[in-house]
mmCIF file of C-alpha atoms in Angstrom:
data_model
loop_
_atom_site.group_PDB
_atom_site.id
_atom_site.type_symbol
_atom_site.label_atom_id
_atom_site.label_comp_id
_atom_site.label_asym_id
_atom_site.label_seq_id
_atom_site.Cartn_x
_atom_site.Cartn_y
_atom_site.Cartn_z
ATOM 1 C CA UNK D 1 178.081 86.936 70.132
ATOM 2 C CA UNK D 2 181.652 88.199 69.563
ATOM 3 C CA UNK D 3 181.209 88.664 66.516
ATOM 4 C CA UNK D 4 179.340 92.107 67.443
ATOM 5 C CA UNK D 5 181.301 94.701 68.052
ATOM 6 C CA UNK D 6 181.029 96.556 71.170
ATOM 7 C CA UNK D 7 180.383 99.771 69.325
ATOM 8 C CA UNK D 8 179.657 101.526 66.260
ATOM 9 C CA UNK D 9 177.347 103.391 64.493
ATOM 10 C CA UNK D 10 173.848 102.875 63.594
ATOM 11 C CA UNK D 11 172.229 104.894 61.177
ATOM 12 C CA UNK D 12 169.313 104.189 59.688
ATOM 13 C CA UNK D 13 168.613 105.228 55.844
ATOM 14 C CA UNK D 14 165.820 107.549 55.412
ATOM 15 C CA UNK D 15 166.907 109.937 52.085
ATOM 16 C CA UNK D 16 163.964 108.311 50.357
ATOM 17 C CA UNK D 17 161.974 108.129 53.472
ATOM 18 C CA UNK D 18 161.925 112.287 54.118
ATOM 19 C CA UNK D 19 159.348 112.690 51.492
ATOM 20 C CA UNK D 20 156.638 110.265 52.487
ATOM 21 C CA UNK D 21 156.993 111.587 56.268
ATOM 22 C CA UNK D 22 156.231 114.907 54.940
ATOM 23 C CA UNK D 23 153.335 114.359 52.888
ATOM 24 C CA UNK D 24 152.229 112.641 55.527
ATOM 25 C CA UNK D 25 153.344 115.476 58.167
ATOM 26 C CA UNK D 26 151.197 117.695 55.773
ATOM 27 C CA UNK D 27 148.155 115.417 55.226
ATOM 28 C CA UNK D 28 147.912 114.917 59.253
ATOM 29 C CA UNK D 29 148.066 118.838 59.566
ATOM 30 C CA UNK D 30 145.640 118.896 57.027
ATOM 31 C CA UNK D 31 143.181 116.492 59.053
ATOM 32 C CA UNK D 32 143.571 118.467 62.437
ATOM 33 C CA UNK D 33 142.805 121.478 60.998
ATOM 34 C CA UNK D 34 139.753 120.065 59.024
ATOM 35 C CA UNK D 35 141.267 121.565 56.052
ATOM 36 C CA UNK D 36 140.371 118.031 54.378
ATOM 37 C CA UNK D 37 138.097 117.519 51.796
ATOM 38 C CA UNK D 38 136.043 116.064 54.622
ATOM 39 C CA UNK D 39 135.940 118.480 57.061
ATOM 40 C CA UNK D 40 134.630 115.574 59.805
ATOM 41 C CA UNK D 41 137.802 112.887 59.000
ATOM 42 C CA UNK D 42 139.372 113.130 62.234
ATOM 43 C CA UNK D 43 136.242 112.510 64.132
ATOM 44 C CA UNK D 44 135.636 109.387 61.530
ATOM 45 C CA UNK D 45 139.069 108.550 61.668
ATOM 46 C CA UNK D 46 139.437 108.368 65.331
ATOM 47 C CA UNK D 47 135.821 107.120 66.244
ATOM 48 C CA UNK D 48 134.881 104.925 63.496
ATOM 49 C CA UNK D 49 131.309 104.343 64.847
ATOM 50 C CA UNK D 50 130.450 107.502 63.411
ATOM 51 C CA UNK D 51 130.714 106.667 60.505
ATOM 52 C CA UNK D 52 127.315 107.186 58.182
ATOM 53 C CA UNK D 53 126.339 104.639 55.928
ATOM 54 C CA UNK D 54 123.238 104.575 53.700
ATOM 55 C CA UNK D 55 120.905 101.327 53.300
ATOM 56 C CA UNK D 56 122.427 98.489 51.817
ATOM 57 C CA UNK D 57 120.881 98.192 48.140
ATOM 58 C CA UNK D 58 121.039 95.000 46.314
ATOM 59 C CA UNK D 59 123.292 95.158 43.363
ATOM 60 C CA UNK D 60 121.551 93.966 40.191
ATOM 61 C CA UNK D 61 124.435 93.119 38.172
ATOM 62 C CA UNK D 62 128.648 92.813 38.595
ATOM 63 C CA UNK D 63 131.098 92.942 36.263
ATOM 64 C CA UNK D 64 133.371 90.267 37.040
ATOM 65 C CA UNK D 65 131.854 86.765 36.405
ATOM 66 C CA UNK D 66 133.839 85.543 39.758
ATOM 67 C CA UNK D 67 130.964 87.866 41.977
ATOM 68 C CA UNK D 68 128.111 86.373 39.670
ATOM 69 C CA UNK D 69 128.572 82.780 40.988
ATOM 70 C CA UNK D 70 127.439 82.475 44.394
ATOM 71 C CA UNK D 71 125.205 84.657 46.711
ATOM 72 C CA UNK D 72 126.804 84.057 49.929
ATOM 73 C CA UNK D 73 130.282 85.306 48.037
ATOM 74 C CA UNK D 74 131.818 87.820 51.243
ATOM 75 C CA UNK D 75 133.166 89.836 48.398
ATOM 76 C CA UNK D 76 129.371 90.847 47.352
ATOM 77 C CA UNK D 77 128.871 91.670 50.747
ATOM 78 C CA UNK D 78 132.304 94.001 51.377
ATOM 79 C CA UNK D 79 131.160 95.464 47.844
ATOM 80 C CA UNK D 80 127.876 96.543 48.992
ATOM 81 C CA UNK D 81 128.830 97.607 52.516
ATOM 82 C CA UNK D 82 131.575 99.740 50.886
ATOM 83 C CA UNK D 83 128.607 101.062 48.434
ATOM 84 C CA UNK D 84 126.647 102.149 51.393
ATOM 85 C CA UNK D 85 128.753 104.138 53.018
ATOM 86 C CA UNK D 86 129.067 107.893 53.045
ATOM 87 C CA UNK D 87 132.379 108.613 54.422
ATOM 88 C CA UNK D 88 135.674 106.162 54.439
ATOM 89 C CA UNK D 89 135.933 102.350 53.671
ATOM 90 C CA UNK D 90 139.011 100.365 54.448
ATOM 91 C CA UNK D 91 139.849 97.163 52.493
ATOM 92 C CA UNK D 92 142.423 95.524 53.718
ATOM 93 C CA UNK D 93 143.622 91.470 54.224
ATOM 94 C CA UNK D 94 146.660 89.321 52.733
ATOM 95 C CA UNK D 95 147.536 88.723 49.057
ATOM 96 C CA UNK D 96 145.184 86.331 47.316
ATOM 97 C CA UNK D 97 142.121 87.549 49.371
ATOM 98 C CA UNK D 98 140.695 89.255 46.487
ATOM 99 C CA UNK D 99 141.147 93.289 47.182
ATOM 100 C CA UNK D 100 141.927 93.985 44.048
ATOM 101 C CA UNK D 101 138.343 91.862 42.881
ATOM 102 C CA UNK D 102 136.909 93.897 45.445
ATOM 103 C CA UNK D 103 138.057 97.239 44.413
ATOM 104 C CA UNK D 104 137.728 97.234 40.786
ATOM 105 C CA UNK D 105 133.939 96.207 41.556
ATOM 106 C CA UNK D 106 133.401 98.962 43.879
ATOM 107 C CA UNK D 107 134.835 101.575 41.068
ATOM 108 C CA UNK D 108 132.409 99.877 38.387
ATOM 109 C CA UNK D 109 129.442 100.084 40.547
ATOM 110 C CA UNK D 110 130.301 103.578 41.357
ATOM 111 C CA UNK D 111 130.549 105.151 37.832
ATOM 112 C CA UNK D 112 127.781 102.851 36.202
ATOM 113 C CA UNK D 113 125.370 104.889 39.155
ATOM 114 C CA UNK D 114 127.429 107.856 38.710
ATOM 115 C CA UNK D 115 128.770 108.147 35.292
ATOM 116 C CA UNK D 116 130.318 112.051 35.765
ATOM 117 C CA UNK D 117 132.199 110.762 38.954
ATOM 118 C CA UNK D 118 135.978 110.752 38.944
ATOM 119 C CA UNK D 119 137.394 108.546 41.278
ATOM 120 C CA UNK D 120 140.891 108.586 43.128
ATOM 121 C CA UNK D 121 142.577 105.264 43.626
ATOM 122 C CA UNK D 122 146.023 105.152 45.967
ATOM 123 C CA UNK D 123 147.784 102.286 47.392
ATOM 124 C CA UNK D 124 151.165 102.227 49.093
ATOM 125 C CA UNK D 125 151.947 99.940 46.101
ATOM 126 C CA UNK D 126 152.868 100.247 42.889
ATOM 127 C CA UNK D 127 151.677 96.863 41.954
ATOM 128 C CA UNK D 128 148.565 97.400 43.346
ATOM 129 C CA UNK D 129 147.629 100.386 41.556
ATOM 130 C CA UNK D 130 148.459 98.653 38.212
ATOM 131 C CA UNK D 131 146.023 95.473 38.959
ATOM 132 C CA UNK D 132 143.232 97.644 39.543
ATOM 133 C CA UNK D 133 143.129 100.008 36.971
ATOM 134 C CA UNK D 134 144.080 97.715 34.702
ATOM 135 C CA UNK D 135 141.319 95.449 35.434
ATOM 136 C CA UNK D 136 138.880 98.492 35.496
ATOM 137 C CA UNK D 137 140.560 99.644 32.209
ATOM 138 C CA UNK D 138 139.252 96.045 31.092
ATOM 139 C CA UNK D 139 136.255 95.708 32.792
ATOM 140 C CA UNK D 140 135.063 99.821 31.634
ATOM 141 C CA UNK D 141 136.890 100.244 28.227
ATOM 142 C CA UNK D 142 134.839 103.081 27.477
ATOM 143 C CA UNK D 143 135.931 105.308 30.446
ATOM 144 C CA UNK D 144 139.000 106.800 30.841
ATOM 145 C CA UNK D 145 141.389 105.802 32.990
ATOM 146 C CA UNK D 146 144.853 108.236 34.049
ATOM 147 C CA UNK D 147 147.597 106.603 35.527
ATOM 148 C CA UNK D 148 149.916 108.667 37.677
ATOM 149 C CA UNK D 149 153.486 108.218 38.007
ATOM 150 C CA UNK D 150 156.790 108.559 35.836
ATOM 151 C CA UNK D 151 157.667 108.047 32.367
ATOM 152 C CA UNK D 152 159.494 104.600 31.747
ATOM 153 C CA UNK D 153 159.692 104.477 35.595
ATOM 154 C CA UNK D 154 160.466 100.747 36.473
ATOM 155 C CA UNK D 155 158.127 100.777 39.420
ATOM 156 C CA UNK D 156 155.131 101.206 36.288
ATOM 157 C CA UNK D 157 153.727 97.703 35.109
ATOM 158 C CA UNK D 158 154.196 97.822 31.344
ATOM 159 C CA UNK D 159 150.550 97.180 30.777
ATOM 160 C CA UNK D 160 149.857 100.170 32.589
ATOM 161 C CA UNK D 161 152.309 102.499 30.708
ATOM 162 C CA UNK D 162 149.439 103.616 27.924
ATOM 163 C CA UNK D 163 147.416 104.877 30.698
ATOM 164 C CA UNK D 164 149.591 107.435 31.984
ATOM 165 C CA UNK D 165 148.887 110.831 31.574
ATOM 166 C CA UNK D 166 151.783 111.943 28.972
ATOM 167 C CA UNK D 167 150.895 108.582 26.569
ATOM 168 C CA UNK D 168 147.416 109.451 26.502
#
């Protein structure tokens, strides 16, 4: 078009950017050194066959009355697979698909068999974060839930402003 000009300068913004790429920079490092927690997540990472899983036990009772309607639910199933294995589980799929159903199950089920467990939960969104554990906050009122992140930071849901670590 000539409307574009024949040149210029492109520069792409990355100020914010620089931090991310070096956590990540440092977590990769981290991984090829086994310095990880799990000293074999390279290996699982790159070759995802290895992965170990235990057998699949039946799950006598869930938490959210959505997963106690029908047996053939493919939520049930991703929550038990997830419950099986030893290593790494990924959850991923579009909005609306039920991850965050998913998730907050898999955290219940966990600390009801393991009630001393502390459990990690990251996301690359904000939002995310704030559906979960506020639905586990709901769904486990008697544990305690610590949410990570700024004070009065607008990225925070404010439902999910009690749970961070300074308010508590």
């Amino acid at each position: 078009s000539s409307r574009i000009k024949d040149s210029g300068t492109l520069r792409l913004a990355v100020k914010r950017s620089k931090s991310n790429l070096k956590r990540f920079a440092y977590a990769l490092n981290a991984i090829r050194k086994e310095e990880s927690a799990n000293k074999n997540l390279a290996n699982i990472l790159t070759n995802p066959v290895c992965i170990e899983t235990n057998k699949m036990e039946e799950i006598d009772r869930y938490y959210q009355e959505i997963l106690n309607d029908k047996e053939d639910n493919p939520q049930k199933l991703a929550i038990r697979k997830a419950l099986s294995t030893k290593d790494i589980f990924l959850i991923q799929g579009p909005p609306g698909t039920g991850k965050t159903t998913v998730i907050s199950e898999i955290v219940c089920q966990i600390l009801n068999n393991h009630p001393k467990d502390k459990i990690l939960l990251a996301s690359q969104s904000h939002v995310a974060v704030d559906h979960a554990v506020n639905k586990i906050t709901k769904l486990l009122p008697d544990k305690r839930t610590i949410r990570i992140g700024r004070i009065n930071s607008t990225k925070i849901a404010k439902e999910s402003q009690n749970l961070l670590l300074p308010n508590q």
